[in-house]
Short mmCIF file of C-alpha atoms in Angstrom, two decimals:
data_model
loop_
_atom_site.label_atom_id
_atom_site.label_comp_id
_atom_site.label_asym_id
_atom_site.label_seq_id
_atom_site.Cartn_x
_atom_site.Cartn_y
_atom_site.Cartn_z
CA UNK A 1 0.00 0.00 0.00
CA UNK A 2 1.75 3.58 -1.00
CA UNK A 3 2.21 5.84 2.11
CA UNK A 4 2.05 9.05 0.74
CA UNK A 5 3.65 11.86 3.54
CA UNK A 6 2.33 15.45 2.91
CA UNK A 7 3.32 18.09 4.98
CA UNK A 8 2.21 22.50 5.26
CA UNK A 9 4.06 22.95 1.94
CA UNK A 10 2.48 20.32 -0.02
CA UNK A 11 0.57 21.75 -3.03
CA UNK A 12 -2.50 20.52 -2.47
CA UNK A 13 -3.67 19.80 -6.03
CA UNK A 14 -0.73 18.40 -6.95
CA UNK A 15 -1.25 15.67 -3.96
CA UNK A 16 -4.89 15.25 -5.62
CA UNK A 17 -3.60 14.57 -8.99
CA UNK A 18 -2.11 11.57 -7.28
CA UNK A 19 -4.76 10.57 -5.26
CA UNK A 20 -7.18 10.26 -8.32
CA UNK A 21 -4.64 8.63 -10.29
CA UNK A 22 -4.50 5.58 -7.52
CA UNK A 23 -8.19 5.73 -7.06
CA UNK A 24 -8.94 5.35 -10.76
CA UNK A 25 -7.46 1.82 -10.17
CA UNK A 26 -9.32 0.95 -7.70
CA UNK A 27 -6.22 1.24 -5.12
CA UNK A 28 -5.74 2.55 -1.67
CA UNK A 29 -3.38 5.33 -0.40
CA UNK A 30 -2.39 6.35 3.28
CA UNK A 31 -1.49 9.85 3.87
CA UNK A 32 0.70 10.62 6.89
CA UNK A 33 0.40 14.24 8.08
CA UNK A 34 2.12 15.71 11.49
CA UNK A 35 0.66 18.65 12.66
CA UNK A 36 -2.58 21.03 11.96
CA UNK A 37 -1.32 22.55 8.61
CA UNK A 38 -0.11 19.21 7.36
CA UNK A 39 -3.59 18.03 7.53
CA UNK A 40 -5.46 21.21 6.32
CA UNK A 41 -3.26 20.27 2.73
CA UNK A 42 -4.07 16.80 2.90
CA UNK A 43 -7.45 17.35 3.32
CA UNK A 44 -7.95 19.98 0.75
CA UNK A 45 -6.12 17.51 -1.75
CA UNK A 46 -8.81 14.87 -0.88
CA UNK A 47 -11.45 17.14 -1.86
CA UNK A 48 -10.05 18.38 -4.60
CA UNK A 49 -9.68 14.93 -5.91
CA UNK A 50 -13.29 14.23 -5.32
CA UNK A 51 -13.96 17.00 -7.55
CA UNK A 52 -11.44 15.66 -10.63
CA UNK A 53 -13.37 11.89 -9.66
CA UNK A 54 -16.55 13.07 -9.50
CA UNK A 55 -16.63 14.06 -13.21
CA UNK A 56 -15.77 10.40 -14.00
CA UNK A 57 -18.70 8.99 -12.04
CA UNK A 58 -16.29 8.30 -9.21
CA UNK A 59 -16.00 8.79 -5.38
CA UNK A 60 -13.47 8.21 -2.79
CA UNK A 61 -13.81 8.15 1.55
CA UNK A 62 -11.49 8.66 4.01
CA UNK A 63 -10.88 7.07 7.10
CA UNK A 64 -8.60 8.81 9.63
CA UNK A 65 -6.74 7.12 12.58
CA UNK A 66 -4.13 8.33 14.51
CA UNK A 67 -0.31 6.66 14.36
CA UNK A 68 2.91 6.98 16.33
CA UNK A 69 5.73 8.39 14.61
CA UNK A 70 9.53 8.42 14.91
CA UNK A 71 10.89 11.67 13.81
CA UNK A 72 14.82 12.76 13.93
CA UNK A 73 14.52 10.09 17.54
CA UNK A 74 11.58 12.49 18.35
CA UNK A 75 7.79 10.35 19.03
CA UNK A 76 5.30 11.84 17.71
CA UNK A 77 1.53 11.43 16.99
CA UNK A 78 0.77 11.62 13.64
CA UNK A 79 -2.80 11.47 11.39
CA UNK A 80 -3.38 8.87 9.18
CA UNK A 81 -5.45 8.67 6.19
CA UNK A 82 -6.80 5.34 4.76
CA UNK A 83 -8.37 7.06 1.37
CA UNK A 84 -10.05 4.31 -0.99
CA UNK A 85 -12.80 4.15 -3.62
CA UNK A 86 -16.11 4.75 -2.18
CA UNK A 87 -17.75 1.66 -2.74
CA UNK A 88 -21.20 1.75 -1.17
CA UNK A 89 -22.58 2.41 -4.66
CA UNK A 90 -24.90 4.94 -3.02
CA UNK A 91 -23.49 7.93 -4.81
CA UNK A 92 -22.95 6.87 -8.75
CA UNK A 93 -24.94 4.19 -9.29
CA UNK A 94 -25.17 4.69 -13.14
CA UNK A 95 -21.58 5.40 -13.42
CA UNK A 96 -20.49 5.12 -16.69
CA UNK A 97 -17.32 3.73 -16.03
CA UNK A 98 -18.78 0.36 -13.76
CA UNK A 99 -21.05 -1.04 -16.31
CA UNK B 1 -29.47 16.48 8.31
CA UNK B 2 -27.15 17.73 11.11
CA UNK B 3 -24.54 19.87 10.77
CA UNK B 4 -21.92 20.10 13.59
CA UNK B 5 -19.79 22.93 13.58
CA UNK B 6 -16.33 22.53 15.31
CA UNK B 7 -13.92 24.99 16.27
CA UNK B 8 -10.21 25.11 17.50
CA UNK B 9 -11.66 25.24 21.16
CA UNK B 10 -13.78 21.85 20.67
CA UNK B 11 -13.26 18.69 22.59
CA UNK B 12 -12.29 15.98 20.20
CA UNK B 13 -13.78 13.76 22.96
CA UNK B 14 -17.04 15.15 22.93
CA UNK B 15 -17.86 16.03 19.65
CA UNK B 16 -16.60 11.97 18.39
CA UNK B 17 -19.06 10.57 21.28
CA UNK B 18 -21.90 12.66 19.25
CA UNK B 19 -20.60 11.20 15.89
CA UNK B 20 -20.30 7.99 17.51
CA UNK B 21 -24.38 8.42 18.55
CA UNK B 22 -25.64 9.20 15.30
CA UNK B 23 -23.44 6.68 13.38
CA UNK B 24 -24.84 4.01 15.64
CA UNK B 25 -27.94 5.15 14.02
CA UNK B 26 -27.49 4.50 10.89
CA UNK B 27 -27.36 8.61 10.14
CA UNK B 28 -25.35 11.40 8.91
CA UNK B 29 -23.85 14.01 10.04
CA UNK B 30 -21.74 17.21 8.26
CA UNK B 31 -19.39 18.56 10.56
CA UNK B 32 -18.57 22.37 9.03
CA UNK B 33 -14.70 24.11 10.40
CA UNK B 34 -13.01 26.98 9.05
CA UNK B 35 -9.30 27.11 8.96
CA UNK B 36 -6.47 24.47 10.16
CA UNK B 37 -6.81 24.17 13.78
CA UNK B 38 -10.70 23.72 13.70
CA UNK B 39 -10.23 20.91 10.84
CA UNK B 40 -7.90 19.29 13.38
CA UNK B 41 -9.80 18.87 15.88
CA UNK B 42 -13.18 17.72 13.64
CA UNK B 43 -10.22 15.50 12.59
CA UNK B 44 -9.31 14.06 15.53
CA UNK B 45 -12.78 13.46 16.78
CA UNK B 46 -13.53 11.50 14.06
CA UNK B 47 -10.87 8.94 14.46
CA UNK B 48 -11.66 8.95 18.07
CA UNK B 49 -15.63 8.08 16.96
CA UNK B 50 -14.06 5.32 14.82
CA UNK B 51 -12.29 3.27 18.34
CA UNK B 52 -15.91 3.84 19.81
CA UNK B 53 -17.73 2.29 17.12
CA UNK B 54 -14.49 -0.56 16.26
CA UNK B 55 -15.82 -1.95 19.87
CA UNK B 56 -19.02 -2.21 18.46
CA UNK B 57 -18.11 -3.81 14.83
CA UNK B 58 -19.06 -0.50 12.95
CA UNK B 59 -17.23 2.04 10.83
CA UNK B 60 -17.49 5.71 9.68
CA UNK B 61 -15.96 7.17 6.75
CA UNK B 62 -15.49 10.72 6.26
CA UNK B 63 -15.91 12.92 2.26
CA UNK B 64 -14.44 16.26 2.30
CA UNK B 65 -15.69 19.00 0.11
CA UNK B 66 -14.96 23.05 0.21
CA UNK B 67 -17.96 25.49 1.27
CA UNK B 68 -18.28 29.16 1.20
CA UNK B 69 -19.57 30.12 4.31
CA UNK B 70 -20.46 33.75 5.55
CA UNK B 71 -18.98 34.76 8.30
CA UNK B 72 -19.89 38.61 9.96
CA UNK B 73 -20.85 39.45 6.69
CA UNK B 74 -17.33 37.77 5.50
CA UNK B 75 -17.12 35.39 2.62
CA UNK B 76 -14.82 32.47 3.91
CA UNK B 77 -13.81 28.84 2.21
CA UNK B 78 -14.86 25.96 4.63
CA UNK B 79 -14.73 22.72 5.14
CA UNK B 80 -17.36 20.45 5.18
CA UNK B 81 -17.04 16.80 5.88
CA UNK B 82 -19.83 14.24 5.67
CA UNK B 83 -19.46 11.77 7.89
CA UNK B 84 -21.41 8.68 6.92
CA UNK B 85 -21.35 4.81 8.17
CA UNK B 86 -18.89 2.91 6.17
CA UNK B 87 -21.03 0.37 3.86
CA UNK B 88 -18.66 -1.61 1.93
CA UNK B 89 -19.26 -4.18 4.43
CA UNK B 90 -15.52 -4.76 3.77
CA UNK B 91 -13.87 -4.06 6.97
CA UNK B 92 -16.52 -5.92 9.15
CA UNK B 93 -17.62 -8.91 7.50
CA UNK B 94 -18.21 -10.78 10.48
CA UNK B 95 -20.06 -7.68 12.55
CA UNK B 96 -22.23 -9.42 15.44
CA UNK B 97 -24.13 -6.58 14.79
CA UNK B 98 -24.91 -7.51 10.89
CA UNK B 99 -25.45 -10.96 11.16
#
């Protein structure tokens, strides 16, 4: 599973470029952020990529946890984002893409 | 539908045991934040609400999008995140709650 690690001077569509890419084949990504700006770009990439998704009749969710992290010896808590295709087939149901 | 909004100040402990409630419910709640620290914490309670809900053999998945809120007569770009039970049936197959 790719681990990607953003951090406050990721560019947030650039990260959602990525994420659609992945999500397009059906994969799953985990996003690693430390701190409150960290997250704020990894979140804004996640909606961004719904938006580039959402015009192919796709979705994706996100499931945040929190993880331990070893930094320069330094343990700290970080987020962690399990992003994946949404697949309750609630939202796209006539996608053109799945049939 | 209920909207939650969360600010820097909010208790990520209190505001995931009211996502935990209406998740066990089958609902769905949007939690609106504006700026970094308030996403943080709306972040943080929502993996909290997901170790509620593991003891229980559910799930919650979480679909960011931007919103343009008024604030004071100020135009401002939130957050929203909809907060929804997970229903891929995928992470719980053997739920003693499903079967």
């Amino acid at each position: 599973m790719e681990t990607l690690k953003v951090s406050t001077r990721s560019n947030p569509n650039s990260v959602a470029g990525a994420l659609a890419g992945v999500m397009r084949d059906d994969g799953v990504v985990h996003i690693q952020v430390v701190g409150a700006g960290a997250l704020n770009q990894a979140i804004k990439a996640i909606a961004i990529a719904r938006t580039f998704l959402d015009e192919a009749g796709y979705d994706l969710v996100c499931l945040p946890s929190f993880a331990q992290v070893d930094i320069d010896g330094d343990v700290r808590t970080a987020i962690r984002l399990e992003v994946r295709p949404d697949r309750s087939g609630s939202l796209h149901p006539t996608s053109p893409l799945s049939g």
